[in-house]
Amino acid sequence: MAEIKERKIPQHVAIIMDGNGRWAKKRGLPRTMGHSQGAKVVEQILEDADHMGIKYLTVYAFSTENWSRPKAEVIALMNLLRAYMKTSLPKCAKNNVRIRVIGDRSKLDQDLQDSIQDLEEKTKTNTGIGFQIAINYGSRDEIRRAVTRLAKEAKDGNLNPDDITEETISDALDTAGIPDPDLLIRTAGEERLSNFLMWQLSYAEMYFTDTAWPDFTKEDLEKAVDAYNHRERRYGGLIQ
Ligand code: IPE
Ligand code: IPE
Ligand code: MG
């Protein structure tokens, strides 16, 4: 493990956890079994990320487009999220994890909204890893909501449109106060953003792996971080 110490650790890692359905199908299991296995993996990867020194982990759990899936699958996914919100407090307390849900939660069932609020409230002073869970999240929808809010502030005379900076916009997003991801990982062989953090990922390094999310391990995370270490981040400038 000495090797890890020499690695440059990205401060913020974002993950598009993909391939749960295919993982299950390959084993002759219902898709929902892939999701429940995937949920276990997230908890393990959160711990691994924390141990590696990653400060923020953001995972895509449910997109604004995922409502178009069969009703039973949507319910199964919501129930997994429900279970997580209800049972993870002791672990978050023990590991000093701070939870934030990003996305439009107003469309979620009231009891789920309540347990999200409760978990966020009870972990908000934790000083360890920041764990963002994207639920009913879509980047375009997030930007739309931010623009609406800023437009209202301008209309009310509390914001001069000429004073809108990139920072103003960042601060109006669900990820306000969280540094942009340095590394994006997408599993299961797909290489697209699927409406995830489009503003925030402007300069992230992208890492794609064929591994399906339920098979993703600490070793896969380390491989992604290793790949990140071989990238040269230029931000449009030149390397000396
Ligand atoms: C990712 O796995 C989990 C969610 C989108 C909620 P998928 O369910 O997309 O799995 P595949 O892509 O169908 O294999
Ligand atoms: C993206 O995965 C959303 C989540 C991981 C929650 P999808 O499987 O829904 O995305 P597409 O359909 O392949 O673009
Ligand atoms: Mg998928």
PDB file of C-alpha atoms and ligand atoms in Angstrom:
ATOM      1  CA  MET A   1       0.000   0.000   0.000  1.00  0.00           C
ATOM      2  CA  ALA A   2       3.068   2.242   0.129  1.00  0.00           C
ATOM      3  CA  GLU A   3       2.388   2.938  -3.523  1.00  0.00           C
ATOM      4  CA  ILE A   4      -0.821   4.799  -2.679  1.00  0.00           C
ATOM      5  CA  LYS A   5       1.097   7.305  -0.576  1.00  0.00           C
ATOM      6  CA  GLU A   6       3.074   8.369  -3.629  1.00  0.00           C
ATOM      7  CA  ARG A   7      -0.034   8.905  -5.709  1.00  0.00           C
ATOM      8  CA  LYS A   8      -1.538  12.314  -6.220  1.00  0.00           C
ATOM      9  CA  ILE A   9      -5.029  11.852  -4.871  1.00  0.00           C
ATOM     10  CA  PRO A  10      -7.869  13.699  -6.624  1.00  0.00           C
ATOM     11  CA  GLN A  11      -9.739  15.861  -4.175  1.00  0.00           C
ATOM     12  CA  HIS A  12     -13.131  15.140  -5.713  1.00  0.00           C
ATOM     13  CA  VAL A  13     -14.141  11.994  -7.586  1.00  0.00           C
ATOM     14  CA  ALA A  14     -17.492  11.701  -9.374  1.00  0.00           C
ATOM     15  CA  ILE A  15     -18.871   8.342 -10.480  1.00  0.00           C
ATOM     16  CA  ILE A  16     -21.528   7.348 -12.991  1.00  0.00           C
ATOM     17  CA  MET A  17     -22.357   3.940 -11.558  1.00  0.00           C
ATOM     18  CA  ASP A  18     -23.516   2.023 -14.601  1.00  0.00           C
ATOM     19  CA  GLY A  19     -24.138  -1.605 -15.546  1.00  0.00           C
ATOM     20  CA  ASN A  20     -26.245  -2.878 -12.651  1.00  0.00           C
ATOM     21  CA  GLY A  21     -28.909  -4.227 -14.995  1.00  0.00           C
ATOM     22  CA  ARG A  22     -26.458  -5.963 -17.319  1.00  0.00           C
ATOM     23  CA  TRP A  23     -24.582  -7.430 -14.348  1.00  0.00           C
ATOM     24  CA  ALA A  24     -27.810  -9.013 -13.109  1.00  0.00           C
ATOM     25  CA  LYS A  25     -28.944 -10.164 -16.539  1.00  0.00           C
ATOM     26  CA  LYS A  26     -25.646 -11.945 -17.121  1.00  0.00           C
ATOM     27  CA  ARG A  27     -26.309 -13.951 -13.973  1.00  0.00           C
ATOM     28  CA  GLY A  28     -29.928 -14.694 -14.820  1.00  0.00           C
ATOM     29  CA  LEU A  29     -31.093 -12.407 -12.008  1.00  0.00           C
ATOM     30  CA  PRO A  30     -33.704  -9.636 -12.071  1.00  0.00           C
ATOM     31  CA  ARG A  31     -32.284  -6.150 -12.756  1.00  0.00           C
ATOM     32  CA  THR A  32     -33.225  -5.064  -9.255  1.00  0.00           C
ATOM     33  CA  MET A  33     -30.705  -7.555  -7.839  1.00  0.00           C
ATOM     34  CA  GLY A  34     -28.045  -5.651  -9.738  1.00  0.00           C
ATOM     35  CA  HIS A  35     -29.212  -2.470  -8.055  1.00  0.00           C
ATOM     36  CA  SER A  36     -29.103  -3.955  -4.564  1.00  0.00           C
ATOM     37  CA  GLN A  37     -25.619  -5.338  -5.176  1.00  0.00           C
ATOM     38  CA  GLY A  38     -24.661  -1.934  -6.578  1.00  0.00           C
ATOM     39  CA  ALA A  39     -25.908  -0.228  -3.419  1.00  0.00           C
ATOM     40  CA  LYS A  40     -23.586  -2.401  -1.299  1.00  0.00           C
ATOM     41  CA  VAL A  41     -20.679  -1.505  -3.538  1.00  0.00           C
ATOM     42  CA  VAL A  42     -21.281   2.240  -3.091  1.00  0.00           C
ATOM     43  CA  GLU A  43     -20.959   1.912   0.662  1.00  0.00           C
ATOM     44  CA  GLN A  44     -17.684   0.017   0.324  1.00  0.00           C
ATOM     45  CA  ILE A  45     -16.260   2.443  -2.247  1.00  0.00           C
ATOM     46  CA  LEU A  46     -17.145   5.387  -0.023  1.00  0.00           C
ATOM     47  CA  GLU A  47     -14.998   3.861   2.722  1.00  0.00           C
ATOM     48  CA  ASP A  48     -12.204   3.042   0.293  1.00  0.00           C
ATOM     49  CA  ALA A  49     -12.257   6.555  -1.171  1.00  0.00           C
ATOM     50  CA  ASP A  50     -12.079   7.991   2.318  1.00  0.00           C
ATOM     51  CA  HIS A  51      -9.118   5.763   3.235  1.00  0.00           C
ATOM     52  CA  MET A  52      -7.324   6.821   0.065  1.00  0.00           C
ATOM     53  CA  GLY A  53      -7.645  10.456   1.083  1.00  0.00           C
ATOM     54  CA  ILE A  54     -10.338  11.519  -1.381  1.00  0.00           C
ATOM     55  CA  LYS A  55     -12.232  14.441   0.168  1.00  0.00           C
ATOM     56  CA  TYR A  56     -15.423  14.428  -1.911  1.00  0.00           C
ATOM     57  CA  LEU A  57     -17.239  11.584  -3.634  1.00  0.00           C
ATOM     58  CA  THR A  58     -20.287  12.253  -5.806  1.00  0.00           C
ATOM     59  CA  VAL A  59     -22.334   9.368  -7.202  1.00  0.00           C
ATOM     60  CA  TYR A  60     -25.102   9.320  -9.784  1.00  0.00           C
ATOM     61  CA  ALA A  61     -27.878   7.256  -8.240  1.00  0.00           C
ATOM     62  CA  PHE A  62     -30.970   8.295 -10.205  1.00  0.00           C
ATOM     63  CA  SER A  63     -31.226  10.636 -13.173  1.00  0.00           C
ATOM     64  CA  THR A  64     -34.111  12.857 -14.268  1.00  0.00           C
ATOM     65  CA  GLU A  65     -34.374  10.450 -17.222  1.00  0.00           C
ATOM     66  CA  ASN A  66     -34.527   7.290 -15.090  1.00  0.00           C
ATOM     67  CA  TRP A  67     -38.244   7.902 -14.353  1.00  0.00           C
ATOM     68  CA  SER A  68     -38.874   6.458 -17.814  1.00  0.00           C
ATOM     69  CA  ARG A  69     -37.862   2.978 -16.614  1.00  0.00           C
ATOM     70  CA  PRO A  70     -40.519   0.378 -15.722  1.00  0.00           C
ATOM     71  CA  LYS A  71     -42.452   1.419 -12.620  1.00  0.00           C
ATOM     72  CA  ALA A  72     -41.322  -1.609 -10.600  1.00  0.00           C
ATOM     73  CA  GLU A  73     -37.663  -0.773 -11.228  1.00  0.00           C
ATOM     74  CA  VAL A  74     -38.182   2.869 -10.246  1.00  0.00           C
ATOM     75  CA  ILE A  75     -39.870   1.728  -7.018  1.00  0.00           C
ATOM     76  CA  ALA A  76     -37.035  -0.706  -6.283  1.00  0.00           C
ATOM     77  CA  LEU A  77     -34.450   2.052  -6.773  1.00  0.00           C
ATOM     78  CA  MET A  78     -36.392   4.454  -4.558  1.00  0.00           C
ATOM     79  CA  ASN A  79     -36.666   1.772  -1.883  1.00  0.00           C
ATOM     80  CA  LEU A  80     -32.906   1.253  -1.917  1.00  0.00           C
ATOM     81  CA  LEU A  81     -32.396   4.988  -1.484  1.00  0.00           C
ATOM     82  CA  ARG A  82     -34.998   5.019   1.281  1.00  0.00           C
ATOM     83  CA  ALA A  83     -33.192   2.211   3.076  1.00  0.00           C
ATOM     84  CA  TYR A  84     -29.865   4.002   2.731  1.00  0.00           C
ATOM     85  CA  MET A  85     -31.202   7.275   4.161  1.00  0.00           C
ATOM     86  CA  LYS A  86     -32.799   5.433   7.068  1.00  0.00           C
ATOM     87  CA  THR A  87     -29.929   3.163   8.070  1.00  0.00           C
ATOM     88  CA  SER A  88     -26.665   4.898   7.250  1.00  0.00           C
ATOM     89  CA  LEU A  89     -26.523   7.430  10.085  1.00  0.00           C
ATOM     90  CA  PRO A  90     -24.482   5.272  12.528  1.00  0.00           C
ATOM     91  CA  LYS A  91     -21.926   4.534   9.794  1.00  0.00           C
ATOM     92  CA  CYS A  92     -21.775   8.198   8.749  1.00  0.00           C
ATOM     93  CA  ALA A  93     -21.274   9.189  12.377  1.00  0.00           C
ATOM     94  CA  LYS A  94     -18.535   6.603  12.852  1.00  0.00           C
ATOM     95  CA  ASN A  95     -16.714   7.576   9.649  1.00  0.00           C
ATOM     96  CA  ASN A  96     -17.380  11.317   9.972  1.00  0.00           C
ATOM     97  CA  VAL A  97     -19.190  11.404   6.576  1.00  0.00           C
ATOM     98  CA  ARG A  98     -21.134  14.500   5.514  1.00  0.00           C
ATOM     99  CA  ILE A  99     -24.088  13.729   3.230  1.00  0.00           C
ATOM    100  CA  ARG A 100     -25.611  16.003   0.612  1.00  0.00           C
ATOM    101  CA  VAL A 101     -28.259  15.002  -1.878  1.00  0.00           C
ATOM    102  CA  ILE A 102     -28.164  16.865  -5.193  1.00  0.00           C
ATOM    103  CA  GLY A 103     -31.033  16.955  -7.694  1.00  0.00           C
ATOM    104  CA  ASP A 104     -34.645  18.041  -7.466  1.00  0.00           C
ATOM    105  CA  ARG A 105     -35.864  16.268  -4.365  1.00  0.00           C
ATOM    106  CA  SER A 106     -39.271  17.957  -4.465  1.00  0.00           C
ATOM    107  CA  LYS A 107     -40.407  15.235  -6.890  1.00  0.00           C
ATOM    108  CA  LEU A 108     -39.559  12.429  -4.433  1.00  0.00           C
ATOM    109  CA  ASP A 109     -42.041  10.866  -2.003  1.00  0.00           C
ATOM    110  CA  GLN A 110     -42.432  12.999   1.115  1.00  0.00           C
ATOM    111  CA  ASP A 111     -41.058  10.343   3.492  1.00  0.00           C
ATOM    112  CA  LEU A 112     -37.906  10.043   1.386  1.00  0.00           C
ATOM    113  CA  GLN A 113     -37.515  13.825   1.317  1.00  0.00           C
ATOM    114  CA  ASP A 114     -37.865  13.834   5.102  1.00  0.00           C
ATOM    115  CA  SER A 115     -35.230  11.167   5.680  1.00  0.00           C
ATOM    116  CA  ILE A 116     -32.835  12.897   3.268  1.00  0.00           C
ATOM    117  CA  GLN A 117     -33.306  16.149   5.159  1.00  0.00           C
ATOM    118  CA  ASP A 118     -32.788  14.337   8.449  1.00  0.00           C
ATOM    119  CA  LEU A 119     -29.582  12.590   7.329  1.00  0.00           C
ATOM    120  CA  GLU A 120     -28.167  15.810   5.855  1.00  0.00           C
ATOM    121  CA  GLU A 121     -28.994  17.693   9.030  1.00  0.00           C
ATOM    122  CA  LYS A 122     -27.443  15.077  11.314  1.00  0.00           C
ATOM    123  CA  THR A 123     -24.224  14.810   9.293  1.00  0.00           C
ATOM    124  CA  LYS A 124     -23.755  18.435   8.279  1.00  0.00           C
ATOM    125  CA  THR A 125     -21.100  19.211  10.895  1.00  0.00           C
ATOM    126  CA  ASN A 126     -19.091  16.064  10.110  1.00  0.00           C
ATOM    127  CA  THR A 127     -15.650  16.998   8.876  1.00  0.00           C
ATOM    128  CA  GLY A 128     -14.619  13.849   6.974  1.00  0.00           C
ATOM    129  CA  ILE A 129     -15.413  12.920   3.388  1.00  0.00           C
ATOM    130  CA  GLY A 130     -18.267  14.792   1.671  1.00  0.00           C
ATOM    131  CA  PHE A 131     -20.597  12.280   0.047  1.00  0.00           C
ATOM    132  CA  GLN A 132     -22.966  13.690  -2.574  1.00  0.00           C
ATOM    133  CA  ILE A 133     -25.734  11.461  -3.875  1.00  0.00           C
ATOM    134  CA  ALA A 134     -27.437  12.587  -7.090  1.00  0.00           C
ATOM    135  CA  ILE A 135     -31.138  11.694  -6.994  1.00  0.00           C
ATOM    136  CA  ASN A 136     -33.602  12.922  -9.602  1.00  0.00           C
ATOM    137  CA  TYR A 137     -30.564  14.768 -10.845  1.00  0.00           C
ATOM    138  CA  GLY A 138     -30.041  16.109 -14.339  1.00  0.00           C
ATOM    139  CA  SER A 139     -27.445  18.708 -15.176  1.00  0.00           C
ATOM    140  CA  ARG A 140     -29.783  20.631 -17.461  1.00  0.00           C
ATOM    141  CA  ASP A 141     -32.491  20.638 -14.818  1.00  0.00           C
ATOM    142  CA  GLU A 142     -30.001  21.796 -12.173  1.00  0.00           C
ATOM    143  CA  ILE A 143     -28.905  24.684 -14.415  1.00  0.00           C
ATOM    144  CA  ARG A 144     -32.543  25.520 -15.210  1.00  0.00           C
ATOM    145  CA  ARG A 145     -33.373  25.693 -11.491  1.00  0.00           C
ATOM    146  CA  ALA A 146     -30.314  27.853 -10.833  1.00  0.00           C
ATOM    147  CA  VAL A 147     -31.221  30.234 -13.665  1.00  0.00           C
ATOM    148  CA  THR A 148     -34.780  30.528 -12.366  1.00  0.00           C
ATOM    149  CA  ARG A 149     -33.503  31.394  -8.901  1.00  0.00           C
ATOM    150  CA  LEU A 150     -31.055  34.000 -10.209  1.00  0.00           C
ATOM    151  CA  ALA A 151     -33.705  35.512 -12.493  1.00  0.00           C
ATOM    152  CA  LYS A 152     -36.051  35.881  -9.521  1.00  0.00           C
ATOM    153  CA  GLU A 153     -33.319  37.555  -7.476  1.00  0.00           C
ATOM    154  CA  ALA A 154     -32.690  39.961 -10.348  1.00  0.00           C
ATOM    155  CA  LYS A 155     -36.389  40.672 -10.734  1.00  0.00           C
ATOM    156  CA  ASP A 156     -36.640  41.405  -7.015  1.00  0.00           C
ATOM    157  CA  GLY A 157     -33.781  43.879  -7.334  1.00  0.00           C
ATOM    158  CA  ASN A 158     -31.351  41.810  -5.254  1.00  0.00           C
ATOM    159  CA  LEU A 159     -29.026  40.907  -8.105  1.00  0.00           C
ATOM    160  CA  ASN A 160     -27.601  43.027 -10.894  1.00  0.00           C
ATOM    161  CA  PRO A 161     -27.489  40.878 -14.071  1.00  0.00           C
ATOM    162  CA  ASP A 162     -24.174  42.505 -15.005  1.00  0.00           C
ATOM    163  CA  ASP A 163     -22.688  41.159 -11.777  1.00  0.00           C
ATOM    164  CA  ILE A 164     -23.374  37.512 -12.643  1.00  0.00           C
ATOM    165  CA  THR A 165     -20.050  35.709 -12.703  1.00  0.00           C
ATOM    166  CA  GLU A 166     -19.174  32.051 -13.212  1.00  0.00           C
ATOM    167  CA  GLU A 167     -18.924  31.892  -9.442  1.00  0.00           C
ATOM    168  CA  THR A 168     -22.465  33.251  -9.059  1.00  0.00           C
ATOM    169  CA  ILE A 169     -23.667  30.387 -11.231  1.00  0.00           C
ATOM    170  CA  SER A 170     -21.576  27.750  -9.431  1.00  0.00           C
ATOM    171  CA  ASP A 171     -22.988  29.009  -6.148  1.00  0.00           C
ATOM    172  CA  ALA A 172     -26.539  28.676  -7.422  1.00  0.00           C
ATOM    173  CA  LEU A 173     -26.071  25.009  -8.336  1.00  0.00           C
ATOM    174  CA  ASP A 174     -26.852  22.077  -6.021  1.00  0.00           C
ATOM    175  CA  THR A 175     -23.105  21.549  -5.607  1.00  0.00           C
ATOM    176  CA  ALA A 176     -22.533  25.062  -4.199  1.00  0.00           C
ATOM    177  CA  GLY A 177     -19.445  25.178  -2.013  1.00  0.00           C
ATOM    178  CA  ILE A 178     -18.076  21.861  -3.276  1.00  0.00           C
ATOM    179  CA  PRO A 179     -14.967  21.997  -5.488  1.00  0.00           C
ATOM    180  CA  ASP A 180     -15.426  20.718  -9.053  1.00  0.00           C
ATOM    181  CA  PRO A 181     -14.630  17.025  -9.599  1.00  0.00           C
ATOM    182  CA  ASP A 182     -11.045  16.284 -10.660  1.00  0.00           C
ATOM    183  CA  LEU A 183     -11.845  12.806 -11.908  1.00  0.00           C
ATOM    184  CA  LEU A 184     -14.979  11.310 -13.448  1.00  0.00           C
ATOM    185  CA  ILE A 185     -15.326   7.538 -13.537  1.00  0.00           C
ATOM    186  CA  ARG A 186     -17.981   5.767 -15.591  1.00  0.00           C
ATOM    187  CA  THR A 187     -18.349   2.009 -15.392  1.00  0.00           C
ATOM    188  CA  ALA A 188     -19.770  -0.662 -17.719  1.00  0.00           C
ATOM    189  CA  GLY A 189     -18.183   0.506 -20.947  1.00  0.00           C
ATOM    190  CA  GLU A 190     -20.384   3.510 -21.695  1.00  0.00           C
ATOM    191  CA  GLU A 191     -18.562   6.713 -22.534  1.00  0.00           C
ATOM    192  CA  ARG A 192     -21.049   9.553 -22.151  1.00  0.00           C
ATOM    193  CA  LEU A 193     -22.150  12.014 -19.487  1.00  0.00           C
ATOM    194  CA  SER A 194     -25.876  11.186 -19.491  1.00  0.00           C
ATOM    195  CA  ASN A 195     -26.704  14.651 -18.122  1.00  0.00           C
ATOM    196  CA  PHE A 196     -24.334  14.419 -15.136  1.00  0.00           C
ATOM    197  CA  LEU A 197     -22.579  17.507 -13.694  1.00  0.00           C
ATOM    198  CA  MET A 198     -22.003  19.125 -17.083  1.00  0.00           C
ATOM    199  CA  TRP A 199     -21.009  22.488 -15.616  1.00  0.00           C
ATOM    200  CA  GLN A 200     -18.864  21.042 -12.852  1.00  0.00           C
ATOM    201  CA  LEU A 201     -16.990  18.519 -15.035  1.00  0.00           C
ATOM    202  CA  SER A 202     -15.604  21.164 -17.424  1.00  0.00           C
ATOM    203  CA  TYR A 203     -12.003  20.277 -16.586  1.00  0.00           C
ATOM    204  CA  ALA A 204     -12.335  16.838 -15.019  1.00  0.00           C
ATOM    205  CA  GLU A 205     -10.245  13.953 -16.276  1.00  0.00           C
ATOM    206  CA  MET A 206     -12.455  11.154 -17.605  1.00  0.00           C
ATOM    207  CA  TYR A 207     -11.865   7.483 -16.862  1.00  0.00           C
ATOM    208  CA  PHE A 208     -13.920   4.708 -18.410  1.00  0.00           C
ATOM    209  CA  THR A 209     -13.838   1.052 -17.450  1.00  0.00           C
ATOM    210  CA  ASP A 210     -15.675  -2.014 -18.742  1.00  0.00           C
ATOM    211  CA  THR A 211     -16.221  -3.253 -15.191  1.00  0.00           C
ATOM    212  CA  ALA A 212     -19.899  -3.212 -14.264  1.00  0.00           C
ATOM    213  CA  TRP A 213     -20.673  -1.230 -11.120  1.00  0.00           C
ATOM    214  CA  PRO A 214     -21.581  -4.244  -8.926  1.00  0.00           C
ATOM    215  CA  ASP A 215     -18.099  -5.684  -9.659  1.00  0.00           C
ATOM    216  CA  PHE A 216     -16.269  -2.409  -8.970  1.00  0.00           C
ATOM    217  CA  THR A 217     -13.671  -2.709  -6.201  1.00  0.00           C
ATOM    218  CA  LYS A 218     -11.063  -0.678  -4.400  1.00  0.00           C
ATOM    219  CA  GLU A 219      -8.540  -1.975  -6.965  1.00  0.00           C
ATOM    220  CA  ASP A 220     -10.642  -0.468  -9.770  1.00  0.00           C
ATOM    221  CA  LEU A 221     -10.732   2.845  -7.914  1.00  0.00           C
ATOM    222  CA  GLU A 222      -6.963   2.702  -7.493  1.00  0.00           C
ATOM    223  CA  LYS A 223      -6.561   1.989 -11.216  1.00  0.00           C
ATOM    224  CA  ALA A 224      -8.645   5.065 -12.004  1.00  0.00           C
ATOM    225  CA  VAL A 225      -6.533   7.177  -9.664  1.00  0.00           C
ATOM    226  CA  ASP A 226      -3.382   5.768 -11.261  1.00  0.00           C
ATOM    227  CA  ALA A 227      -4.673   6.733 -14.709  1.00  0.00           C
ATOM    228  CA  TYR A 228      -5.471  10.200 -13.334  1.00  0.00           C
ATOM    229  CA  ASN A 229      -1.857  10.430 -12.176  1.00  0.00           C
ATOM    230  CA  HIS A 230      -0.677   9.937 -15.738  1.00  0.00           C
ATOM    231  CA  ARG A 231      -2.777  12.780 -17.085  1.00  0.00           C
ATOM    232  CA  GLU A 232      -1.415  16.246 -17.625  1.00  0.00           C
ATOM    233  CA  ARG A 233      -3.947  18.864 -16.597  1.00  0.00           C
ATOM    234  CA  ARG A 234      -3.296  21.965 -18.646  1.00  0.00           C
ATOM    235  CA  TYR A 235      -6.480  24.011 -18.178  1.00  0.00           C
ATOM    236  CA  GLY A 236      -5.898  25.586 -21.571  1.00  0.00           C
ATOM    237  CA  GLY A 237      -2.434  26.804 -20.658  1.00  0.00           C
ATOM    238  CA  LEU A 238       1.010  25.375 -21.254  1.00  0.00           C
ATOM    239  CA  ILE A 239       3.073  23.063 -19.101  1.00  0.00           C
ATOM    240  CA  GLN A 240       6.415  24.629 -18.167  1.00  0.00           C
TER     241      GLN A 240
HETATM  242  C1  IPE B   1     -26.970   1.957 -13.262  1.00  0.00           C
HETATM  243  O1  IPE B   1     -27.197   0.711 -13.809  1.00  0.00           O
HETATM  244  C2  IPE B   1     -27.938   2.297 -12.155  1.00  0.00           C
HETATM  245  C3  IPE B   1     -28.960   3.289 -12.518  1.00  0.00           C
HETATM  246  C4  IPE B   1     -29.063   3.917 -13.652  1.00  0.00           C
HETATM  247  C5  IPE B   1     -29.923   3.604 -11.496  1.00  0.00           C
HETATM  248  P1  IPE B   1     -28.230   0.491 -14.985  1.00  0.00           P
HETATM  249  O2  IPE B   1     -29.562   0.143 -14.396  1.00  0.00           O
HETATM  250  O3  IPE B   1     -28.235   1.625 -15.913  1.00  0.00           O
HETATM  251  O4  IPE B   1     -27.621  -0.800 -15.671  1.00  0.00           O
HETATM  252  P2  IPE B   1     -27.569  -1.105 -17.225  1.00  0.00           P
HETATM  253  O5  IPE B   1     -26.909   0.060 -17.888  1.00  0.00           O
HETATM  254  O6  IPE B   1     -28.978  -1.291 -17.683  1.00  0.00           O
HETATM  255  O7  IPE B   1     -26.759  -2.359 -17.310  1.00  0.00           O
HETATM  256  C1  IPE B   2     -26.876   7.178 -15.947  1.00  0.00           C
HETATM  257  O1  IPE B   2     -26.994   5.852 -16.314  1.00  0.00           O
HETATM  258  C2  IPE B   2     -27.675   7.434 -14.714  1.00  0.00           C
HETATM  259  C3  IPE B   2     -27.193   6.796 -13.484  1.00  0.00           C
HETATM  260  C4  IPE B   2     -26.112   6.091 -13.375  1.00  0.00           C
HETATM  261  C5  IPE B   2     -28.025   7.016 -12.348  1.00  0.00           C
HETATM  262  P1  IPE B   2     -28.073   5.371 -17.388  1.00  0.00           P
HETATM  263  O2  IPE B   2     -27.831   3.920 -17.579  1.00  0.00           O
HETATM  264  O3  IPE B   2     -29.424   5.770 -16.965  1.00  0.00           O
HETATM  265  O4  IPE B   2     -27.682   6.225 -18.660  1.00  0.00           O
HETATM  266  P2  IPE B   2     -27.845   5.905 -20.210  1.00  0.00           P
HETATM  267  O5  IPE B   2     -29.298   5.569 -20.411  1.00  0.00           O
HETATM  268  O6  IPE B   2     -26.978   4.744 -20.514  1.00  0.00           O
HETATM  269  O7  IPE B   2     -27.402   7.154 -20.889  1.00  0.00           O
HETATM  270 MG    MG B   3     -27.201   2.064 -17.601  1.00  0.00          MG
END
